[in-house]
Coordinates of C-alpha atoms in Angstrom, one line a residue:
X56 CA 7.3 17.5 22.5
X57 CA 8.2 19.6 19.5
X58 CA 6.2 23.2 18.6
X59 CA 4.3 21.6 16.3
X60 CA 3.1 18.6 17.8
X61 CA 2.4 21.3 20.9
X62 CA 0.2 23.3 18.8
X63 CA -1.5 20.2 18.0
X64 CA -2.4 18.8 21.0
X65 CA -6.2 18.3 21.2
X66 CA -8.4 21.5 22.1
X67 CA -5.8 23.9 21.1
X68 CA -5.4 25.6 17.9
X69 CA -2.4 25.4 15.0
X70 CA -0.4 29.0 15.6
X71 CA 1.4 30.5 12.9
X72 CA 4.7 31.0 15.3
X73 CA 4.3 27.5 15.9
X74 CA 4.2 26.7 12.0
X75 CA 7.0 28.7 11.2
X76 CA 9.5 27.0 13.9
X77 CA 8.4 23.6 12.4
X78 CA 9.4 24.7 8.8
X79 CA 12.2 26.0 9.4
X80 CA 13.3 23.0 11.6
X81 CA 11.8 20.8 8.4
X82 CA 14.2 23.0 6.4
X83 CA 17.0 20.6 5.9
X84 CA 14.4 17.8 5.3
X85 CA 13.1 19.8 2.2
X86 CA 16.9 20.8 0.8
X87 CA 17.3 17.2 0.9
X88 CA 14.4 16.6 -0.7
X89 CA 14.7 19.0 -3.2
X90 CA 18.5 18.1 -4.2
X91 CA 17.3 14.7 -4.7
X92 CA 14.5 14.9 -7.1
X93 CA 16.6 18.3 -9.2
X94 CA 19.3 15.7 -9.5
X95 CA 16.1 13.1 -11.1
X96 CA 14.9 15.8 -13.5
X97 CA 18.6 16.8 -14.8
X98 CA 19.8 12.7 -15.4
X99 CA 16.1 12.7 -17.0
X100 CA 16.5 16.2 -18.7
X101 CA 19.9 15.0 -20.1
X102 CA 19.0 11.3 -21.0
X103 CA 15.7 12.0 -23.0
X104 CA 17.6 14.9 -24.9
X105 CA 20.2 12.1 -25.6
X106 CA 17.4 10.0 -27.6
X107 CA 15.8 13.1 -29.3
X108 CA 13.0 12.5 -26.5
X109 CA 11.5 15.8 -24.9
X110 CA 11.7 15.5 -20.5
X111 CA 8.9 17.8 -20.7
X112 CA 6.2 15.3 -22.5
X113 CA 7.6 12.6 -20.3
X114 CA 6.2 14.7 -17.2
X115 CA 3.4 16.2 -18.3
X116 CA 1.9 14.4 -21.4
X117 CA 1.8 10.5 -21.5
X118 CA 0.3 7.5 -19.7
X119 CA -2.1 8.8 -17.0
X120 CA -1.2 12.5 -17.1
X121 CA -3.0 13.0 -20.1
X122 CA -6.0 11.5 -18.9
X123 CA -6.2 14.1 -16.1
X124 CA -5.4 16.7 -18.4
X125 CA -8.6 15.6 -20.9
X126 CA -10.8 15.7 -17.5
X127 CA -9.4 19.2 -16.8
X128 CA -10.5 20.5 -20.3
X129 CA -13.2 18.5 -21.6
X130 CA -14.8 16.5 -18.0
X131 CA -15.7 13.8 -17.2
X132 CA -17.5 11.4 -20.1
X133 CA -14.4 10.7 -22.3
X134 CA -13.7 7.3 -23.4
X135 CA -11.2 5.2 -25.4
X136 CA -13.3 2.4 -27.2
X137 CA -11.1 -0.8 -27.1
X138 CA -10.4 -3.4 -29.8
X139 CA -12.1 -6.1 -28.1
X140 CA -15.1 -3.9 -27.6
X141 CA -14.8 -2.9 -24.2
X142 CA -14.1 0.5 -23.3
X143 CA -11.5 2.8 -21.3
X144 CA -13.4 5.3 -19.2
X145 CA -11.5 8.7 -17.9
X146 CA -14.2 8.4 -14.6
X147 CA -11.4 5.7 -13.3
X148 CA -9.7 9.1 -12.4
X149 CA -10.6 10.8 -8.9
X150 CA -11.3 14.6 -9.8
X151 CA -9.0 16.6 -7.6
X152 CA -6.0 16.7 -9.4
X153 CA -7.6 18.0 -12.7
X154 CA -10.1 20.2 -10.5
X155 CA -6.4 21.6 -9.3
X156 CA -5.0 21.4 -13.0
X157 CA -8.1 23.5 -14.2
X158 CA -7.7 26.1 -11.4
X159 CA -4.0 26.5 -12.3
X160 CA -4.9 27.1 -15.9
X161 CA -7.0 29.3 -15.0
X162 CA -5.2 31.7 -13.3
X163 CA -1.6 31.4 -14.4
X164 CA -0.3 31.3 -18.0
X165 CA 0.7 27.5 -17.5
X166 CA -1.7 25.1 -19.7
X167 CA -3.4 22.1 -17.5
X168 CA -0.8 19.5 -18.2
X169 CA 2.0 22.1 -16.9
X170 CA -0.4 23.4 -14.2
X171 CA -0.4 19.4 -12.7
X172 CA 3.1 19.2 -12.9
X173 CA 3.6 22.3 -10.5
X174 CA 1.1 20.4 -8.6
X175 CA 3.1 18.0 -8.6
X176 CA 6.4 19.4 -7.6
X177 CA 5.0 21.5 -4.9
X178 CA 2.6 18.5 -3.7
X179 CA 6.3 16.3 -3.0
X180 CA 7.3 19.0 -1.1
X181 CA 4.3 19.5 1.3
X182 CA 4.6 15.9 1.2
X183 CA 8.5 16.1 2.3
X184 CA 7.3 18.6 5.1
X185 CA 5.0 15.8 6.4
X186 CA 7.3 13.1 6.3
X187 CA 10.1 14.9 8.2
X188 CA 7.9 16.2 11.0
X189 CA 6.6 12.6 11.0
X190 CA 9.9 11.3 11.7
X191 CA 11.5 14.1 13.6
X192 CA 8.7 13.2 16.2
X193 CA 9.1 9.8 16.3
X194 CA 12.8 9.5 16.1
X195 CA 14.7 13.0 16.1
X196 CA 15.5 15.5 13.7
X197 CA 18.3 13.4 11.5
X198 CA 15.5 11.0 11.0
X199 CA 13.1 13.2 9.7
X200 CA 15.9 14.4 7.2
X201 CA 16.0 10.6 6.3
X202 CA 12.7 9.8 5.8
X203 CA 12.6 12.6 3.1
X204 CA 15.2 11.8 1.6
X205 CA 14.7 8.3 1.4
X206 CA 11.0 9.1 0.0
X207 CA 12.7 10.9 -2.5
X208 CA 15.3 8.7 -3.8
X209 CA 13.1 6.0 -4.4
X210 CA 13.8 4.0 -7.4
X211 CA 10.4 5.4 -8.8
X212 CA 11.3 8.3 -7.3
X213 CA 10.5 10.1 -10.8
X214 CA 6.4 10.0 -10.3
X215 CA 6.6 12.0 -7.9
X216 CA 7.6 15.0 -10.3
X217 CA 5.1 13.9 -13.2
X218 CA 1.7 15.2 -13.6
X219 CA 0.4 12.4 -12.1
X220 CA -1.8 11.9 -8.4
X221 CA 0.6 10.1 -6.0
X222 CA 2.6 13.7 -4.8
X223 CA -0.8 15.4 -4.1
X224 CA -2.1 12.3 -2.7
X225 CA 1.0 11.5 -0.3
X226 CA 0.6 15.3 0.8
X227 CA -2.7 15.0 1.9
X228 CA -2.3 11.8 3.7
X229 CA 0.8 12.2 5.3
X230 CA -0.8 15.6 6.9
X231 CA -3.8 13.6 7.2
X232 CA -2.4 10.5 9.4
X233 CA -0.2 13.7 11.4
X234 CA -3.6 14.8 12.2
X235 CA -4.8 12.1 13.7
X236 CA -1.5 11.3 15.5
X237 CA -1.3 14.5 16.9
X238 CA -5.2 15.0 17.9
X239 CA -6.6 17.6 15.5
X240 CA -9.8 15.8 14.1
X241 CA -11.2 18.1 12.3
X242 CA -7.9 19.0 9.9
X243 CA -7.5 14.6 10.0
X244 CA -11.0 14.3 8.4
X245 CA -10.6 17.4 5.8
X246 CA -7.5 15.6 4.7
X247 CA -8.8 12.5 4.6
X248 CA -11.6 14.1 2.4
X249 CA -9.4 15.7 -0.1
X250 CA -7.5 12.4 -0.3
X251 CA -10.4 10.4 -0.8
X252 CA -11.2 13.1 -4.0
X253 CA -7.2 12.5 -5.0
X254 CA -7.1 8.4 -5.3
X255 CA -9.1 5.6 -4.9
X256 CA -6.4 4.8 -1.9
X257 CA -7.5 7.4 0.0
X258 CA -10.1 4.9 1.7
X259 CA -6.7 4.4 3.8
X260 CA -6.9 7.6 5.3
X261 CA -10.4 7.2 6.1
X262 CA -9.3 3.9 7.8
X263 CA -6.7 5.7 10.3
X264 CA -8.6 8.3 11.4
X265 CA -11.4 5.7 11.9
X266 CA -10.2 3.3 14.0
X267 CA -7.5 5.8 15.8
X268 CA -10.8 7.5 16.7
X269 CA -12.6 4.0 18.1
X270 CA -9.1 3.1 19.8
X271 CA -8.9 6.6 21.6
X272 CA -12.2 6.3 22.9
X273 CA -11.9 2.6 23.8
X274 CA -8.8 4.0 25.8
X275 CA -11.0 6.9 27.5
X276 CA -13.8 4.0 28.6
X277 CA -11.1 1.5 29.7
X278 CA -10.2 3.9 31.9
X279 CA -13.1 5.2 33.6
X280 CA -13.9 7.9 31.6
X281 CA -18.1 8.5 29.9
X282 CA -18.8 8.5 26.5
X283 CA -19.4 12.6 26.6
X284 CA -16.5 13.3 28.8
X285 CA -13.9 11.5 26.3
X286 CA -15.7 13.3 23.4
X287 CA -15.5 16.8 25.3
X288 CA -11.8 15.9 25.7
X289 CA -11.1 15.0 22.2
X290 CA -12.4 18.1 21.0
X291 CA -13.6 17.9 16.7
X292 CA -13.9 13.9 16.9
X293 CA -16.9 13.6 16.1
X294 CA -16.7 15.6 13.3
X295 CA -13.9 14.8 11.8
X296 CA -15.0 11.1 11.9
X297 CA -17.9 12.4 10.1
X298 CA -16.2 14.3 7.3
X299 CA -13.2 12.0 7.1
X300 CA -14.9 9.8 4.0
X301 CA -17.0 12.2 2.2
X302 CA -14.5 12.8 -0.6
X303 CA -14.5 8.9 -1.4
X304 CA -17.5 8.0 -0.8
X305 CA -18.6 11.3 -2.8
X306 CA -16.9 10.6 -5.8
X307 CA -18.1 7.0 -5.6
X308 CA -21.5 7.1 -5.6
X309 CA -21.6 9.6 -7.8
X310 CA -20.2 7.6 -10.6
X311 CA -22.6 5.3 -9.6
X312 CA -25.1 7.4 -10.4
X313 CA -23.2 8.5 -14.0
X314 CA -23.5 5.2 -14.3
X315 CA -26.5 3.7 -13.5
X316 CA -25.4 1.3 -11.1
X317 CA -24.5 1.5 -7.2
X318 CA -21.3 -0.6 -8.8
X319 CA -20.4 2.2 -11.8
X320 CA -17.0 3.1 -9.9
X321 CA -16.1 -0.9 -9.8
X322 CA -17.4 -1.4 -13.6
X323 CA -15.3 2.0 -14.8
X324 CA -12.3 0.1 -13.1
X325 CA -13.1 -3.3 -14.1
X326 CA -13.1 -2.4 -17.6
X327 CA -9.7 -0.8 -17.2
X328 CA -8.9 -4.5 -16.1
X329 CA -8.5 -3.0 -12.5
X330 CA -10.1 -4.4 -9.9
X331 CA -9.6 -6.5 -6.1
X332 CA -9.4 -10.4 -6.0
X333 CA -7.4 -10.7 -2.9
X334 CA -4.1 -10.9 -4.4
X335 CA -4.9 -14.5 -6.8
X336 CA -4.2 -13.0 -10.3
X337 CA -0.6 -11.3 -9.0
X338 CA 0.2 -15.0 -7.7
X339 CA -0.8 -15.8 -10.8
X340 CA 1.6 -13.3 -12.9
X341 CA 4.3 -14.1 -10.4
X342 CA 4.0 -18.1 -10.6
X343 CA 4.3 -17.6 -14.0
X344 CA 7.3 -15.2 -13.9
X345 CA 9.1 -17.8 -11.4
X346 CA 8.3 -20.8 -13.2
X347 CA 9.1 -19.2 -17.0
X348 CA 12.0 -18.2 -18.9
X349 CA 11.7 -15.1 -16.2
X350 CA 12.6 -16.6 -13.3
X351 CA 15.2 -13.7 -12.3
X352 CA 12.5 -10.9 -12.6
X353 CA 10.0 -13.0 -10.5
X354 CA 13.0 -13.8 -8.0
X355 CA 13.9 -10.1 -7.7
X356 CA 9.3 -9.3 -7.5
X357 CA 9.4 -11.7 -4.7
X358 CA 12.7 -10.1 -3.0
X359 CA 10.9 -6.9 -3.5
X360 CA 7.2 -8.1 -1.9
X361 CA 8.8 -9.6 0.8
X362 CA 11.1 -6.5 1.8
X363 CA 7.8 -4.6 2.2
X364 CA 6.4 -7.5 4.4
X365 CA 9.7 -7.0 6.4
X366 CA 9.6 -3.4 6.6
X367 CA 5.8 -3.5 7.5
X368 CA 6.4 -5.7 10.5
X369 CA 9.3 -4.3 11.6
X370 CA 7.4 -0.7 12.1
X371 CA 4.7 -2.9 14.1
X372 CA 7.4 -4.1 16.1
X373 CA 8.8 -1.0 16.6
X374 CA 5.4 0.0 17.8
X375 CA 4.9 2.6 15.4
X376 CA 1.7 4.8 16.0
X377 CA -1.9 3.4 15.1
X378 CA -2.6 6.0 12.6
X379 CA 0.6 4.9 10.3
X380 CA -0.1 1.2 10.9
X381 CA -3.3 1.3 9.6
X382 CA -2.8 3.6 7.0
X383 CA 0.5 2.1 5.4
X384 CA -1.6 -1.5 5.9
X385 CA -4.0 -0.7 4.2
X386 CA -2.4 0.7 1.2
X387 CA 0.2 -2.4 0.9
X388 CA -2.5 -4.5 1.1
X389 CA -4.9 -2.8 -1.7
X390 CA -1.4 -3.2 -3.8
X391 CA -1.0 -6.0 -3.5
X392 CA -4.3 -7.7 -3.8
X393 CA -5.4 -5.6 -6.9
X394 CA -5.2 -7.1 -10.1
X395 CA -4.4 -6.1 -13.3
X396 CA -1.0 -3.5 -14.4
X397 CA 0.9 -5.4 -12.4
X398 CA 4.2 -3.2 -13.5
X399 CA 2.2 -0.8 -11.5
X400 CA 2.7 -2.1 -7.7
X401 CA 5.9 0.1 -7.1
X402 CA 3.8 3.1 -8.0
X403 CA 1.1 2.4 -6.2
X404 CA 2.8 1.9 -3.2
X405 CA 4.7 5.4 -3.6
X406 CA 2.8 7.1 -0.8
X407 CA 3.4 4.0 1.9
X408 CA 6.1 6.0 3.3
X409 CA 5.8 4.6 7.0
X410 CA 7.9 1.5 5.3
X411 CA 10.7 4.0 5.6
X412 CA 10.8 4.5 8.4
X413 CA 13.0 1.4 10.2
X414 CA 15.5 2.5 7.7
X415 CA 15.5 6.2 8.4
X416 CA 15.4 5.5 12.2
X417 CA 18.4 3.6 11.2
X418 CA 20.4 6.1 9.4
X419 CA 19.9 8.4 11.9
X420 CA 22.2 6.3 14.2
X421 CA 25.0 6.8 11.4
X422 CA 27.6 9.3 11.4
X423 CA 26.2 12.4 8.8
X424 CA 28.9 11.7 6.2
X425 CA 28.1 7.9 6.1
X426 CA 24.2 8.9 6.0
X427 CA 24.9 10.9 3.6
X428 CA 26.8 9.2 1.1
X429 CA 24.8 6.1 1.3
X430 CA 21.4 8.3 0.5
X431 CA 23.3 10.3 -2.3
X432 CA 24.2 7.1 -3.9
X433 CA 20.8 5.7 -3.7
X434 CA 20.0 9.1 -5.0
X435 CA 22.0 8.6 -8.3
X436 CA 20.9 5.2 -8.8
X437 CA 17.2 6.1 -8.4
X438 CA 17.8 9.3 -11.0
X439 CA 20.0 6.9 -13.2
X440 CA 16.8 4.6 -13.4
X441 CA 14.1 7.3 -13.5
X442 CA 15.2 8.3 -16.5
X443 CA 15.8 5.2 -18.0
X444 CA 12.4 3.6 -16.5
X445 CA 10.1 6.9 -18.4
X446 CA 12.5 6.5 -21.8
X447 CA 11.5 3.1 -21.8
X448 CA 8.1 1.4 -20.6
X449 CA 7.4 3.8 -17.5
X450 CA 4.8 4.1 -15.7
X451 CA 1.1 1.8 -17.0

């Protein structure tokens, strides 16, 4: 077992000599990570110059990003009255980012958009960190360099560099799920907390540690152990069951209140045309794309939904830990089954990283050079359609 996951063992505290050894292990993780996503903001940088566009309000100032900024300078109560009469609420957004944005503002010279793009940047790579020592400990250290890189080469690799949620969000939830993996209740339910405050997806944090928690002790009774004994053993369990959803469960009921209605989070979100159905009106959208003059998009949606079915039960069969499972279940499925922004599914599956992991368990069996070549080339394409993805449409 490596330092970290040492240090981590239950009833035994995180040491700093241990934290350093797993950084600088997780070092050529990050470099990898870093190359990939510098490589993104130059072909972006270089692109948007090309079309008199500015890289900088592509990052920081359109789509979503400026409704975080407008709730880190003016709260929460700003809307967008619609055409039809409806209305666009900025409560749809979970608070920690502009809380963060705010607090950068604050005590730097950087305004709140720029303040939640160094967020940003330096969420991806706490987020890196977690995803290499998650693979180093599943599968060695040249699959934790993978799964990083892979992560960061996505083709909408891009978000992950924009004042947007999904960076901090993956951070917290990658270190969350660790957490649990690796025993340490306590720092798995303050992480599941903060990523309940980050996205409306952090309900799948909440899930792992959750049902890890009910599996571990199901373990402990199966085999002959009390209720108190196994909960003196798992040292923090308790409590970091207990903390685990206060962040979501905070933020919703608290709308709710803003609102009038035990609901107001789903109303705020139904307005936006958000919402769950169980998957019927993306059926819907991608019936129609099959059966219509764009048959080829809805070919390549239905390639792309069914890789992620694949790469799902392939970790399952794999027997990839319970805390992953659940977790990266439980966020393809709320993708999937929402409606509404339906160009948004690849986003919104950003932080399901665990689907990686097959592949980087894969690449580690390569030879470096072939590894390396393959990811740099996935690298380019990604950067190549970044920047032509946030000069265009991006993100909804």
């Amino acid at each position: 077992m490596n330092d970290l996951a040492s240090a981590a063992a239950p009833g035994r505290t995180l040491c700093r000599p241990a934290v350093r050894a797993a950084l600088r292990r997780a070092l050529p993780g990050l470099a990898a990570f870093a190359a990939i996503r510098l490589l993104g903001w130059a072909v972006l940088a270089v692109w948007s110059a090309s079309r008199g566009a500015s890289w900088h309000t592509l990052l920081t100032a359109r789509w979503d990003s400026l409704w975080y900024t407008r709730v880190a300078e003016l709260g929460y109560g700003y809307t967008v009255p619609l055409p039809d009469g409806g209305t666009h609420s900025n409560l749809a957004f979970f608070p920690l980012l502009p809380w963060l944005e705010r607090l950068g503002s604050a005590l730097t010279p950087l305004s709140p958009a720029d303040a939640g793009m160094a967020v940003a940047w330096l969420s991806s790579l706490a987020a890196a960190w977690a995803l290499y020592a998650t693979g180093e400990r599943l599968y060695g250290p040249r699959a934790g360099v993978a799964l990083a890189a892979l992560w960061g080469a996505l083709p909408i690799g891009i978000v992950q560099s924009m004042a947007y949620s999904e960076s901090l969000f993956t951070a917290l939830a990658a270190w969350g799920v660790y957490a649990v993996w690796t025993g340490r209740w306590v720092w798995a339910g303050v992480l599941a907390s903060l990523a309940g405050l980050t996205r409306p997806v952090g309900v799948a944090v909440v899930a792992a540690v959750w049902l890890t928690a009910a599996a571990a002790l199901l373990a402990d009774r199966a085999g002959g152990a009390t209720l108190r004994s196994s909960l003196a053993r798992r040292r923090g369990l308790v409590a970091g069951v207990l903390v685990a959803p206060l962040g979501w469960c905070g933020y919703f009921l608290w709308v709710g209140a803003q609102q009038g209605s035990l609901t107001g989070y789903l109303d705020v979100q139904g307005a936006w045309g958000n919402g769950f159905d169980g998957g019927f009106a993306f059926g819907r959208f991608l019936w129609g794309l099959l059966s219509g003059p764009g048959w080829a998009g809805g070919l390549g949606l239905t390639a792309g939904v069914a890789l992620v079915l694949v790469l799902y039960a392939a970790g399952v069969r794999r027997g990839q830990p319970l805390p992953l499972l659940v977790y990266c279940g439980v966020v393809v499925f709320l993708a999937l089954t929402a409606k509404g922004f339906f160009g948004s599914k690849p986003r919104l599956m950003l932080p399901a990283y665990p689907l990686l992991l097959p592949l980087a368990a894969g690449l580690a069996r390569w030879r470096p050079l072939r590894a390396g070549l393959l990811i740099g080339a996935v690298a380019v394409g990604s950067a190549l359609y970044g920047a032509f993805w946030l000069n265009g449409t991006g993100p909804p």
